[in-house]
Each structure stands twice: as structure tokens, then as C-alpha cells.
Amino acid sequence: MLHFLLNQEPIAVADAHAELTILEWLRVHRRKCGTKEGCASGDCGACTVVVATVENDALAYRAINSCIAFVGSLHAKQLITVEDLAAREDGKLHAVQQAMLEQHGSQCGFCTPGFIMSMFALYKNHPQATRHTIAQSLGGNLCRCTGYRPIMDAALQATRQATDDQFSAQAEACVKKLKALQPRQPANANDNSARFHRPTSAQQLATLMQQNPQARLLAGGTDLALEVTQQLNSITPIIFLGEVTELRHTHTHTHENTHAATNLATTDEKPHEHEIGAAVPLADCGALLCAEYPDLAELLSRFGSAQIRNQATLGGNIANASPIADLPPALIAVGARLVLQQGARLRRLAVEDYFLDYHKTALAQGEFIRSVLLPGAQAGRSPTRQTSAQPLHANAPTQKIRAYKISKRFDDDISTLCAVFNVTLQDEVIVAVRTGFGGLAAIPKRAHHCEQALLGNPLNRRTVQQAQRALNEDFQPISDARASAAYRMTVAQNLLQRLANELTAGEQLENQPPSRISVATAAAAAC
Amino acid sequence: MHVTGAALYIDDQIPFSGSANELGSPLFVCVGGSAIAHGAVKRMDLSRVKQAPGVVDVVTAEDIPGQLDIGAVFPGDPLLVADTIEYVGQPLFAVAATDFTSARKAVKLARLEYHEQRPLLDLAEAVAKRFYVRPPHRMQRGDADAALAAAPNRLHGELRIGGQEHFYLEGQASIAIPEEDGSLTILSSNQNPTETQKLVAQVMALPMHKVTLVTRRMGGAFGGKETQAAAWACLAALFAARNHRVVECKLARGDDMIMTGKRHNFLHRFAVGFTDHGAITALTSMLAAQCGNSPDLSDAIVDRAMFHNDNCYYLPNVTIDGLRCKTHTVSNTAFRGFGGPQGMLAIESIMDEIAFAVGKDPLEIRKLNLYDTDSGNDSSGAQRNITPYHQRITDFTVPQIIAQLESEADYWQRREQIKSFNAASPVLKKGLALTPVKFGISFTVSHLNQAGALLHMYTDGSILLNHGGTEMGQGLMIKVAQIVAQELGVSPARIQVSATRTDKIPNTAPTAASSGTDINGMAARNAARTIKQRLRAHLSAQYQTPAAQIVFANDQITVGEQTLSIAQGAKSAWLARVQLSASGFYKTPKIHYCRETARGRPFYYYANGAAISEVIIDTLTGEYKLLRADLIHDVGNSINPGVDIGQIEGGYVQGVGWLTSEELKWDERGRLLTDSPATYKIPAIADAPPIFNVRLLENAANREDTIFHSKAVGEPPLMLAISAWCAIRDAIAAVADHTRCPKLDAPATPQEILKAVDALRALKVAS
């Protein structure tokens, strides 16, 4: 049995139903039809619901796509749907509903419940939201009718007036109820007939995997669920990672301590390193990743949609071994490593060594990704760590990270290709370089020939040309629905030019034209 | 209702109560489609399908009691394949099971063997082989060949224009409910209830009065549910009748994208002659459409492309050929604009080319070539207001709109700013374009321009309205309610608009061609007038008051000195046995068109508008961003400005999607590669321009006697997005200092943009 709240109503669901999508459970089993199915693949947002979890004794509200989330992921959470927003007593509309109504934010109405729920999460998390934040929060909701202007205005209106709502009033009671649901016996941990396992510790997980070698690991499920909703395959037995404590933790190792969690001694000279649990949702990795490497912020902000970032996990984006996954190129470029666990055995592996071939990885039978070790930016070298009061020595090595994601649609699209450069310059010469490319080969990988062409050279026209030529030795991209092979290669080569443009132009000057199109430049650039 | 999740769509209405229902639990349908594009079925073994868990019934073409073909206008669309397979995904059989997933899983168990033939998939090849679904058609005026030969300047070229997936958020869906006497009630997400009623009746070998179509609302349609909603209603009906159970047939998103038609992609070839100033003297134009495997609505769609190949421009000598090409792909169908956008993009592209050729700003060339309704004969003495199909342009607000946009949106000032920006920015380039729209309003098939309405007033003063139009998000129901409310002097809240039902209003036209409000609003007003006249006559007699002193206003009826509530008036009439139910009818006047001679007045009037778009492109990657859009659109006297602005903004962004990120791709075997929203990208919220100014043209009453002198607004604004495509082209041209017109096809994806940039750079280097 798993227990959760449907708004305020306690729900107990038999494990047999744990592999149902939340959408199907709502629409077919509960006949709550306000939540719509638009695509059943997590791309349109019509099925958006909000899930509230207890974090630090408060409720955290997150919008997710119910079409690709399983009921089994809801234990000890509150599920809120569009039917729950208006006040139960008098039917008074929630502020986001009222704003959508007033701004004509709905035409055919089919996408509206999904927008309402994304906007509700926005309302709870971002009072006084900016246009940029709104676009980030609503980018995973497609509307085919309105052209979005009135929806944007509704979101501005609603969040501008954001105050306590009925959920604020109930929050305390809700936290209590959810906490009461939390402690539980992992009833099915040793039950091999179960179809949906929910281990709570890495040890249980390891044991389960050894006992169920055919089981599929479910983290956010944003890709795995498509096997159910699109290919109509059975993916049971499922082992759900979302309740495994060790996989949900993030902490920072400094030079002094050792990896307490993993008992792996820190042997390298890195000043600090972050360990991010494999089942931490991407939305929760953002702050850490971006504080360390600000240039990855835009990459992460364009990862899927808000709903996907709330569901999908860092480990999942790696484990899945997609050639077009957004984060592996970045992790490869910054030299991240994985902590893998098999039974009680832990080992570390560089992310770049994890990918062997198309959807083929270095994971052994029964082994899983426990966490990701993210090296800190080189202390004192990263531009983010400078202040204007502490100028660098002219000859100090400077680490520069640049991440470029190219997609057909700017937001909520999978990379056509992705290139991440980690370059250390000293006296204008490249003294260290690591790259990570996605979308150019069967796996995300470094471009070793290209790196060789860059290393030891100034980032001038000749070096760029050599590095561009070298890319042809690194990659033979393919043509598909997203783009042609020629386009992929041309752009990858052009991105080397972009890198040179950006790194040799000095720090961004006020009067300098923007070097690339980003959400920010677009907003600022109109005449 | 929308914002609380209470609005019901088809899939929300399935009765799940199961055994409590006398009909038993409902069944769910999944359709098995062909894996090949062209050929025939050699062997279809459905034994495993029939044995699959949950499966109750399986049908093939042989199981259809009545007519197999459901072609809307011309035959060519078998409900299930009986002999020749003509596209990947063409329905071969259908399965009904106790739940949707079981039906879908069962379909995958079919064992199919094919006799495969080489499919024809490429439009250019179909043009070369003259492989058509319908014969070509020509419109002409003057002698284009002679004028072209005599022209001081000539250009010729080719433009490929991509298609577009509708991507209505609610996929195709119908529920069939068997009734007691062999009748069927069908709930359908459908723009064309009457046509589907007729087709269900034909397929089931029933008279039409045994079939009732009900459409409450659609979760988007955009033309995709005009003819292509019928098949799923027919299959639901077939299973419902065979099993005497409620049956739902809905398409999963992937099936919907594969099995239903799209906006036609076009190939345009042209030769244009023009003066040194850039005034067009001659145009020969070939508009070839990829219709797919069957005619569907393609005859009228290509006609409309031809009708809009002039857009706003006077073409003194012109020949337009429209080709309806056949390919072994899904049959393309209606999509907002109905061919008009493709015809219009073609001439706007030519405007750009002429501008580059004579070295002027494209806006100057556009203005120079505009129709002129008032004065000015061209050099041959002809008035510059005759279209290629010989309709005279009499009401043309485009020059006024352009002038207003130029000044209010600072076209020329921004043109200079962009020049400076581009000079200082080697990688990112900006572009700007202003393009106008003139869109003909009326079905070009004249008999469709009719509508009916039914109005009941009850003795409590509440009013029930029914009309033949369907609601797909365009705000038709609220507009027609407003019209009736205004006519009767009551508040719209008093009026309940019921679902569209073929048993209330028979023989309706599809809700299409932007005509919904124009014709159904008029029909509803006529019904309201009848009721009002009856009430007035009754009250005049009852209260011995001259009819002229009876006023309907403010939810009251003033009879001389007395004031009655609507309820009192209605009750009084009822007691006097005055009929308080009335039907209304309307047919659009003045229109006529002779297709044989390609002459006439196919359009009652034109809707006008214009837009300025500003974009930025990245010449290293081909990425782009819309920065600003300024739109002015002429809706006549707006019935509901909020609804109208919604249509304009939504149309523009949908058009931007068509011309930029929305790219349809098939593989060499005719399989759709872009069959999900993961690969087919409609605009998302950040794709709307951050600065988005939309205005209605003021003081612009329609000169024709339309409902409250308004103008139709559904389709025309989509074509305002052509300005975005032209702006992208303008930005690309900046890499060669505007010395050459970039070769750009549509959609302008990042890949297409980069290709155009690199081609220009290569030319620049070569010179």
C-alpha cells in the first residue's frame, strides 16, 4: 500500500496500481477529468498537476506531467489537481484562475487546466514573477490558440497579487498529515512477486537489484514512462528510486574531510567537490550547478520544461544514456565522476567513461548510479569567484566554461546538438581543455582531436580552423527528424568560432553587441 | 468552466459506470494502420488480435454495412482499406476492447503481409509526372506571357512552402451511443456535424434522421476536424451498432499525427516582370500543392491559394495555375487559411525579390504595387482594382493600415537602427518586415454560405439558443449569444447556448472559412427578430400600444408607460398562444463564381490587416528569436474585442510556427518522422514576441451588411505571420549587405536559416 493525499483526502493505493500513470488514475479510476491528456509523452503540459512534498517542515509545490508520472511516486505527498483550486465552500476562483479568466487566457480551453496548475505552482513559488521566470515556469505548457500573450499577462497579474491562499491556510495541517504517512515498513522489499518496489535505503536497493535482475529502475520516469504510454510495453517489475535516502542527498566535500557517505577517500587535489544524489530532481541541482558554473545556468534552464525538471533526475539523465541528453556533455566537460554501487561495493567512474555505445553503458549487472561527483570550479580561477576588487594577475590561469545548446525550438526542446567547453587560458594560451559534445555521435563524448588542436595554442583564427577540421575526425553525425548531419557538423564547428569570439572579446562590455541569442538578450534587444 | 476543469470534452464524457448502465460497459477503439505507403495487403491475420485480452470486436472493410468511401466532396477515402493502400497509417482494421490500452496493445498483434509498390512521395516528382488527385485549374487576366516578354526586368524562381500539423490539443475523438430504435447519437469533436451525420448514415446504411451528431466544444480544430473528424465517428458508430454498447474512438497523439492530414505543402514557381521602379507588369505563377492520396478538400484549398496569390497587389497581366498533386501520403486537408497562406507567402516572397532587384526597401515595393480602389489607372488605362479572378476591390483598408503601422511602430526609424546594429554586430543580425493581408471572406463553394438557428424563449424569460456553428475556442458561442442579446435587449447571461446538434439545426455548413459568426450570427439574429416581432405584435394588441412604443432594452420590455420583465412578456405571450420558438436562416448575398471561366465574385468582402515583425538571427547557428511584432487588423465593428484580439494574436503565433519551427519530415518510405510533440515543435510561450502590440483598426465598419458590420477574424490574422518570415530573410540578407535576396524556403528552421546564410556568404566570397 502507498498513502498520499488527493488534495485533503487520504488515499491508499494498492501496490498493484502503483505502475499506473497519475493521469490514468485520475481520469479513469477516479473520474476526475479536469486534468487532460494532450500527448501522453510529457511534451504538452495539458496533464499538469501539482505535487506538494514536505521539505524542512514546509510544503514545496512542484508542477509535474501526470501523464508520465506513476502513482507509485506519490507516497507521503499531496496531489493537487485543477478541480481543487477553487474554494470548496463558495466556488470562489483561485487567483490564477481569476487572472486567466480576466485576461482571456483560455480559448478552446483544453490546455487551460494544465496552465492553471503550472501557474499555481508559479504562484506558490515566485510571487512577483518576472516575464523570464514565467516563461521558465510555463514553457512546458503548449497552447495552440492564444499566442500566449494573455497567458503571460494572467501570470503577471496573478503573481503580482500573490498572497496566502486556501492552501496556505491548510498547509500546517497538511504537513502533519503527510509526515504521519512518511514512516513505513518497506513492506515489499523482500517480496519478489511485487511489481513495484519502493526501497528506502541504498542497501535495500542493492539487494533488490540482485534479487530482481530484470527489474527496471524508475527515477523521474520522464523517459521510461514513454515505454508504457507510447510503446505500450510493460516495464515491471519496477524499482522506484525516489524514496532511497542516499540517492536524494546533496552535500559538499571540502579538502579536509573524506567522503563520509561513501567511505571513498579523497585523493585528488580538488579544493572541493559536490556529491549530488542520483535521484535528486534537476530542479534541485540547478542552484548548486549554476553557482559553480554560471554558464551552465542557461543550459539547465532550457532542459525540457519546468515539469520535466521537477520530475527528471540528474542520475536519470546519465543512466538513460541518450546521445542527445542535455547534461552529460556538461558533466564530461567539467570532469564529473559517478559513484556506482553494486551490492555493497562502491566504485568511481568518470562520466566520460560511462557511455560505451548507443544506449550501452559501463554499468555492471546489478549496479546503479548512486551519486554524481561534481568538481568545484577551479578556486580563484573561475570568473564567478572574482570580484572587481580583486583583479586577476595577468598571467594567472583562468578557467572558462561555455555551454551551447542548439535546438529547433528555443525552449522545451531536445538538443539538436550540445557543446560544452571547459578551457583554461594563461597568457592567452589554452593550457587545459576538456570538451563535451552531445548529438554528434551515438554517445555524449569528448572531442579529443579537437581538444588536441586547441591545447597549447592561442585561441586565434588559425587554431579555430584547426580545431574545426579536427572535429571531422571526432564525429560523423547523422541526419534525423531534428536536423541534417551537415547542419550538426557545421554548427559544431561554428561553435568553436563562437567560443573564440566570446573568450577573446574580454569581459562583456556595455556597448558590445550580444554574442549569441539568449532569453535575456532577446528581451533586451528589440529596438 | 475552462479554468476549473469543469468544461467537458469528448473523452471526459464516456460513461464509465459499467454494469450500472443498461448498455453495459463502454468499448474503446484503436485503429490498425498500414506500415507501407503504397501497395496492397497480401495477408491480414487478425487471429491474435481477436484473442488479445479485453478485445470484444474487430472489423475490416468487409464489415461495413453501407458505403465504404467517406470522401467529403469527391470519393477516394475508404473508411478501411479494401484494396489499394495509399499511405503509411491508412486504416486497415479497427479493434474495440474494454479499455483503450488493451485495444492499442491488440492492434500491435496483427500479422500483416503486403504487396509493396514504389510510392511517389515527392511533390516535385508529382509535378513532373503530372500525378494529380484533381485536374489543374487556371485563373488569368490580361496576357501574362506577352507582358512578361515585354517587361524591362524579369525574375523567375521557386519557393518550397512547408505544411503544418494542426496539433489541436484535444485529439480526434468521438463517442457513439446506440439508441432504442437503431438510431445513433454521436458525440464528436467536429467542425462539420452535418457532413459526419451524413457519412455515418451512409456507412451504416441508415437514413440521416437515425443519426444525430452532437458537438459541445472542441479542444482546438483549426480545420483539422472539418472533414477528418468523420472517420473516427464512423468507426465508433460501427462498433456501437454491432455491439449495442457505448463506444469511444479517439486517436492517441502519435496516431493522430500519422493518420490525419495536414496543411498542404506547396511548390511555387514563378516568372515576374516589373518596371525599373519595381511595379509588377506581369506574373506567371504555378502553385502546386501536395494533396496526398485523395482529393479531400484540395480542390477548394488550391483554389483559395490561387485566389490569394495576388494578396494586396494589382497584377495587370497574370496567369495562375493551380496543381493538385497526388502523393502516397496522408490526404492533406483544411487548415486555418485553407491554402490562402501559401498563395500569399508566394507573392510576398516575390515582393522581396523585386525589392532586392531594384535596390529599394521591400515596403516601398509593396506600397507601389497595392490595389488602388479610388483613383489611378495603370499605363494601359485599366483601373488598378481588379483581381486575377475579376472581382473588383471596392473596400480596401490596407493602405490606411500600412500608413498607421509605419508611423505608430516607427518602421523607418527602426530600419535605420537595425542597419546600425547590423553594422556593429558581425554574428547576430536583425531583420524587419512589414507585410499586409487581404483575405476573401465566404466559402468559395457558394452553397455552403448558409446557416440556421433555433431560438426558444421560456415563460420564465430565459432563452435557449441553438445554431449550426461549432465552438472550437474561437468564441463563436459568446459572440452569437451577444448578437441575440443585443437584438432582444437582454444580457447575454439570460441566453443559454446549447451544444450544436444536427437534430435541432439540419443541413448546416461546416464551421470553417472564418464564416462562423457571419452566417450563424445572422441566422440567430433573424430568429431573435421573429420572436421580437411576435412579442411586439402581441403586446401591442394586449396593451393597446402602438408597436413603435414597445422597446426591448435593459432586460426589460417597455410598453408605452409600462415596464414588463422579459418573463412577464413571455408569459403574457404564452397565455395568448403566441409561439415563442423561432428558427432563423441566412444565406450570404451577392456572391457568385463561375469556375469554368474563373470569373465572378467569390467573396462577399475582404478582411484586411498588416504586421511588422522584427527578428534577430544567429549567423553561426541559424537560431532566431522574434523580438517584436506590431499588428493592426481590420475586424469591422468588433462584436467582442477581447475575442477578436485573441484570434489575431493566436493566429499570428500559429502562423509564426508554420513558417519557423514547425517542420514536417517523412522518411524515404513515406513514414512520418515528426510524429510527436518531441520532434514537431509548435511555438511555446517564449516564442511569442516579448513586445507584442495588437490593435483593431478603428472606425472601420464593414461596408457590406454583415452582422453589426463586423468582419470575420478566424483565419486572416494567421497570414500576418508572413512578416516574421520576411523579417528573417531580411536579417539573413544583412550578411551580404542586402546586395542579394537570400534563397530561403519555409519553414525557416535554424538549419534552413544557416543554409541561406552560408549560401550568401559563399556568393559574397565568390564575388
mmCIF file of N, CA, C and O in Angstrom, chain B residues 351-403:
data_model
loop_
_atom_site.group_PDB
_atom_site.id
_atom_site.type_symbol
_atom_site.label_atom_id
_atom_site.label_comp_id
_atom_site.label_asym_id
_atom_site.label_seq_id
_atom_site.Cartn_x
_atom_site.Cartn_y
_atom_site.Cartn_z
ATOM 1 N N MET B 351 7.699 39.928 -53.735
ATOM 2 C CA MET B 351 7.879 41.353 -53.400
ATOM 3 C C MET B 351 9.309 41.607 -52.903
ATOM 4 O O MET B 351 9.951 42.578 -53.282
ATOM 5 N N ASP B 352 9.765 40.716 -52.039
ATOM 6 C CA ASP B 352 11.141 40.843 -51.543
ATOM 7 C C ASP B 352 12.141 40.751 -52.691
ATOM 8 O O ASP B 352 13.091 41.538 -52.772
ATOM 9 N N GLU B 353 11.918 39.799 -53.563
ATOM 10 C CA GLU B 353 12.880 39.598 -54.652
ATOM 11 C C GLU B 353 12.961 40.834 -55.551
ATOM 12 O O GLU B 353 14.047 41.239 -55.979
ATOM 13 N N ILE B 354 11.789 41.399 -55.853
ATOM 14 C CA ILE B 354 11.790 42.605 -56.690
ATOM 15 C C ILE B 354 12.521 43.743 -55.976
ATOM 16 O O ILE B 354 13.307 44.483 -56.579
ATOM 17 N N ALA B 355 12.280 43.863 -54.667
ATOM 18 C CA ALA B 355 12.923 44.931 -53.907
ATOM 19 C C ALA B 355 14.443 44.833 -53.998
ATOM 20 O O ALA B 355 15.141 45.837 -54.207
ATOM 21 N N PHE B 356 14.968 43.624 -53.864
ATOM 22 C CA PHE B 356 16.421 43.450 -53.986
ATOM 23 C C PHE B 356 16.869 43.791 -55.397
ATOM 24 O O PHE B 356 17.916 44.417 -55.592
ATOM 25 N N ALA B 357 16.067 43.377 -56.383
ATOM 26 C CA ALA B 357 16.458 43.597 -57.775
ATOM 27 C C ALA B 357 16.537 45.085 -58.110
ATOM 28 O O ALA B 357 17.403 45.510 -58.877
ATOM 29 N N VAL B 358 15.635 45.889 -57.569
ATOM 30 C CA VAL B 358 15.664 47.324 -57.891
ATOM 31 C C VAL B 358 16.322 48.143 -56.788
ATOM 32 O O VAL B 358 16.404 49.371 -56.897
ATOM 33 N N GLY B 359 16.783 47.466 -55.718
ATOM 34 C CA GLY B 359 17.526 48.164 -54.677
ATOM 35 C C GLY B 359 16.683 49.088 -53.813
ATOM 36 O O GLY B 359 17.100 50.196 -53.464
ATOM 37 N N LYS B 360 15.480 48.676 -53.532
ATOM 38 C CA LYS B 360 14.629 49.503 -52.673
ATOM 39 C C LYS B 360 14.216 48.713 -51.440
ATOM 40 O O LYS B 360 14.311 47.489 -51.394
ATOM 41 N N ASP B 361 13.708 49.427 -50.460
ATOM 42 C CA ASP B 361 13.164 48.759 -49.288
ATOM 43 C C ASP B 361 11.921 47.970 -49.726
ATOM 44 O O ASP B 361 11.080 48.494 -50.465
ATOM 45 N N PRO B 362 11.795 46.733 -49.256
ATOM 46 C CA PRO B 362 10.628 45.928 -49.670
ATOM 47 C C PRO B 362 9.293 46.612 -49.390
ATOM 48 O O PRO B 362 8.336 46.417 -50.142
ATOM 49 N N LEU B 363 9.227 47.417 -48.348
ATOM 50 C CA LEU B 363 7.965 48.099 -48.054
ATOM 51 C C LEU B 363 7.581 49.053 -49.190
ATOM 52 O O LEU B 363 6.405 49.196 -49.530
ATOM 53 N N GLU B 364 8.577 49.701 -49.782
ATOM 54 C CA GLU B 364 8.265 50.603 -50.891
ATOM 55 C C GLU B 364 7.675 49.838 -52.061
ATOM 56 O O GLU B 364 6.758 50.301 -52.738
ATOM 57 N N ILE B 365 8.229 48.657 -52.320
ATOM 58 C CA ILE B 365 7.719 47.844 -53.436
ATOM 59 C C ILE B 365 6.299 47.379 -53.132
ATOM 60 O O ILE B 365 5.421 47.397 -53.990
ATOM 61 N N ARG B 366 6.069 47.007 -51.885
ATOM 62 C CA ARG B 366 4.712 46.566 -51.517
ATOM 63 C C ARG B 366 3.722 47.705 -51.722
ATOM 64 O O ARG B 366 2.654 47.523 -52.299
ATOM 65 N N LYS B 367 4.073 48.877 -51.252
ATOM 66 C CA LYS B 367 3.151 50.012 -51.373
ATOM 67 C C LYS B 367 2.914 50.387 -52.833
ATOM 68 O O LYS B 367 1.793 50.719 -53.233
ATOM 69 N N LEU B 368 3.983 50.296 -53.600
ATOM 70 C CA LEU B 368 3.876 50.665 -55.021
ATOM 71 C C LEU B 368 2.888 49.760 -55.762
ATOM 72 O O LEU B 368 2.211 50.196 -56.691
ATOM 73 N N ASN B 369 2.816 48.505 -55.343
ATOM 74 C CA ASN B 369 2.006 47.545 -56.095
ATOM 75 C C ASN B 369 0.608 47.316 -55.523
ATOM 76 O O ASN B 369 -0.153 46.494 -56.044
ATOM 77 N N LEU B 370 0.265 48.042 -54.458
ATOM 78 C CA LEU B 370 -1.049 47.822 -53.835
ATOM 79 C C LEU B 370 -2.191 48.086 -54.813
ATOM 80 O O LEU B 370 -2.088 48.933 -55.703
ATOM 81 N N TYR B 371 -3.288 47.376 -54.595
ATOM 82 C CA TYR B 371 -4.521 47.715 -55.303
ATOM 83 C C TYR B 371 -4.875 49.161 -55.002
ATOM 84 O O TYR B 371 -4.565 49.676 -53.921
ATOM 85 N N ASP B 372 -5.528 49.780 -55.949
ATOM 86 C CA ASP B 372 -5.962 51.155 -55.759
ATOM 87 C C ASP B 372 -7.452 51.204 -56.069
ATOM 88 O O ASP B 372 -7.859 51.016 -57.215
ATOM 89 N N THR B 373 -8.251 51.421 -55.043
ATOM 90 C CA THR B 373 -9.697 51.342 -55.247
ATOM 91 C C THR B 373 -10.282 52.631 -55.781
ATOM 92 O O THR B 373 -11.363 52.632 -56.362
ATOM 93 N N ASP B 374 -9.587 53.720 -55.569
ATOM 94 C CA ASP B 374 -10.223 55.003 -55.862
ATOM 95 C C ASP B 374 -9.817 55.573 -57.205
ATOM 96 O O ASP B 374 -10.609 55.727 -58.108
ATOM 97 N N SER B 375 -8.550 55.848 -57.311
ATOM 98 C CA SER B 375 -8.134 56.614 -58.472
ATOM 99 C C SER B 375 -7.071 55.851 -59.227
ATOM 100 O O SER B 375 -6.697 54.750 -58.861
ATOM 101 N N GLY B 376 -6.592 56.451 -60.224
ATOM 102 C CA GLY B 376 -5.395 55.963 -60.878
ATOM 103 C C GLY B 376 -5.633 54.772 -61.770
ATOM 104 O O GLY B 376 -6.000 53.688 -61.322
ATOM 105 N N ASN B 377 -5.458 54.960 -63.028
ATOM 106 C CA ASN B 377 -5.440 53.866 -63.978
ATOM 107 C C ASN B 377 -4.001 53.474 -64.234
ATOM 108 O O ASN B 377 -3.102 54.285 -64.083
ATOM 109 N N ASP B 378 -3.789 52.235 -64.583
ATOM 110 C CA ASP B 378 -2.412 51.873 -64.921
ATOM 111 C C ASP B 378 -2.109 52.336 -66.343
ATOM 112 O O ASP B 378 -2.942 52.944 -67.008
ATOM 113 N N SER B 379 -0.926 52.050 -66.813
ATOM 114 C CA SER B 379 -0.472 52.611 -68.091
ATOM 115 C C SER B 379 -1.373 52.182 -69.245
ATOM 116 O O SER B 379 -1.507 52.902 -70.237
ATOM 117 N N SER B 380 -2.037 51.057 -69.099
ATOM 118 C CA SER B 380 -2.907 50.618 -70.183
ATOM 119 C C SER B 380 -4.309 51.189 -70.038
ATOM 120 O O SER B 380 -5.199 50.867 -70.807
ATOM 121 N N GLY B 381 -4.503 52.012 -69.008
ATOM 122 C CA GLY B 381 -5.810 52.637 -68.844
ATOM 123 C C GLY B 381 -6.754 51.848 -67.962
ATOM 124 O O GLY B 381 -7.855 52.294 -67.679
ATOM 125 N N ALA B 382 -6.301 50.678 -67.519
ATOM 126 C CA ALA B 382 -7.177 49.874 -66.687
ATOM 127 C C ALA B 382 -7.115 50.371 -65.249
ATOM 128 O O ALA B 382 -6.088 50.870 -64.800
ATOM 129 N N GLN B 383 -8.215 50.206 -64.546
ATOM 130 C CA GLN B 383 -8.201 50.567 -63.140
ATOM 131 C C GLN B 383 -7.453 49.515 -62.347
ATOM 132 O O GLN B 383 -7.574 48.327 -62.622
ATOM 133 N N ARG B 384 -6.734 49.977 -61.345
ATOM 134 C CA ARG B 384 -5.885 49.061 -60.590
ATOM 135 C C ARG B 384 -6.662 48.432 -59.426
ATOM 136 O O ARG B 384 -6.237 48.486 -58.294
ATOM 137 N N ASN B 385 -7.807 47.862 -59.729
ATOM 138 C CA ASN B 385 -8.598 47.282 -58.650
ATOM 139 C C ASN B 385 -9.282 45.979 -59.046
ATOM 140 O O ASN B 385 -10.278 45.605 -58.463
ATOM 141 N N ILE B 386 -8.757 45.310 -60.041
ATOM 142 C CA ILE B 386 -9.370 44.054 -60.491
ATOM 143 C C ILE B 386 -8.453 42.879 -60.123
ATOM 144 O O ILE B 386 -7.264 42.903 -60.409
ATOM 145 N N THR B 387 -9.032 41.876 -59.520
ATOM 146 C CA THR B 387 -8.242 40.707 -59.113
ATOM 147 C C THR B 387 -8.049 39.762 -60.301
ATOM 148 O O THR B 387 -8.727 39.886 -61.317
ATOM 149 N N PRO B 388 -7.172 38.801 -60.165
ATOM 150 C CA PRO B 388 -6.976 37.819 -61.250
ATOM 151 C C PRO B 388 -8.240 37.015 -61.545
ATOM 152 O O PRO B 388 -8.347 36.410 -62.607
ATOM 153 N N TYR B 389 -9.200 36.994 -60.624
ATOM 154 C CA TYR B 389 -10.461 36.290 -60.870
ATOM 155 C C TYR B 389 -11.588 37.281 -61.135
ATOM 156 O O TYR B 389 -12.759 36.945 -61.024
ATOM 157 N N HIS B 390 -11.191 38.520 -61.459
ATOM 158 C CA HIS B 390 -12.100 39.539 -61.974
ATOM 159 C C HIS B 390 -13.084 40.078 -60.942
ATOM 160 O O HIS B 390 -14.098 40.660 -61.302
ATOM 161 N N GLN B 391 -12.821 39.858 -59.669
ATOM 162 C CA GLN B 391 -13.630 40.541 -58.654
ATOM 163 C C GLN B 391 -13.043 41.927 -58.452
ATOM 164 O O GLN B 391 -11.822 42.100 -58.385
ATOM 165 N N ARG B 392 -13.941 42.916 -58.341
ATOM 166 C CA ARG B 392 -13.479 44.290 -58.167
ATOM 167 C C ARG B 392 -13.250 44.564 -56.683
ATOM 168 O O ARG B 392 -14.090 44.216 -55.849
ATOM 169 N N ILE B 393 -12.107 45.137 -56.354
ATOM 170 C CA ILE B 393 -11.824 45.500 -54.964
ATOM 171 C C ILE B 393 -12.433 46.877 -54.716
ATOM 172 O O ILE B 393 -12.039 47.852 -55.360
ATOM 173 N N THR B 394 -13.398 46.926 -53.791
ATOM 174 C CA THR B 394 -14.046 48.212 -53.548
ATOM 175 C C THR B 394 -13.757 48.745 -52.152
ATOM 176 O O THR B 394 -13.788 49.942 -51.923
ATOM 177 N N ASP B 395 -13.516 47.855 -51.224
ATOM 178 C CA ASP B 395 -13.303 48.282 -49.836
ATOM 179 C C ASP B 395 -11.959 47.728 -49.404
ATOM 180 O O ASP B 395 -11.805 46.537 -49.202
ATOM 181 N N PHE B 396 -10.981 48.611 -49.276
ATOM 182 C CA PHE B 396 -9.603 48.150 -49.129
ATOM 183 C C PHE B 396 -8.927 49.031 -48.087
ATOM 184 O O PHE B 396 -8.521 50.150 -48.380
ATOM 185 N N THR B 397 -8.830 48.524 -46.863
ATOM 186 C CA THR B 397 -8.270 49.353 -45.787
ATOM 187 C C THR B 397 -6.758 49.180 -45.630
ATOM 188 O O THR B 397 -6.158 49.757 -44.731
ATOM 189 N N VAL B 398 -6.154 48.401 -46.510
ATOM 190 C CA VAL B 398 -4.723 48.097 -46.350
ATOM 191 C C VAL B 398 -3.830 49.343 -46.403
ATOM 192 O O VAL B 398 -2.944 49.497 -45.550
ATOM 193 N N PRO B 399 -4.032 50.254 -47.375
ATOM 194 C CA PRO B 399 -3.132 51.425 -47.399
ATOM 195 C C PRO B 399 -3.174 52.215 -46.095
ATOM 196 O O PRO B 399 -2.139 52.644 -45.575
ATOM 197 N N GLN B 400 -4.376 52.352 -45.553
ATOM 198 C CA GLN B 400 -4.557 53.065 -44.290
ATOM 199 C C GLN B 400 -3.848 52.320 -43.145
ATOM 200 O O GLN B 400 -3.168 52.942 -42.314
ATOM 201 N N ILE B 401 -3.988 51.010 -43.121
ATOM 202 C CA ILE B 401 -3.362 50.216 -42.057
ATOM 203 C C ILE B 401 -1.838 50.313 -42.149
ATOM 204 O O ILE B 401 -1.145 50.496 -41.139
ATOM 205 N N ILE B 402 -1.324 50.221 -43.365
ATOM 206 C CA ILE B 402 0.132 50.305 -43.539
ATOM 207 C C ILE B 402 0.639 51.660 -43.061
ATOM 208 O O ILE B 402 1.638 51.744 -42.325
ATOM 209 N N ALA B 403 -0.075 52.703 -43.444
ATOM 210 C CA ALA B 403 0.369 54.051 -43.045
ATOM 211 C C ALA B 403 0.378 54.184 -41.528
ATOM 212 O O ALA B 403 1.321 54.730 -40.943
#
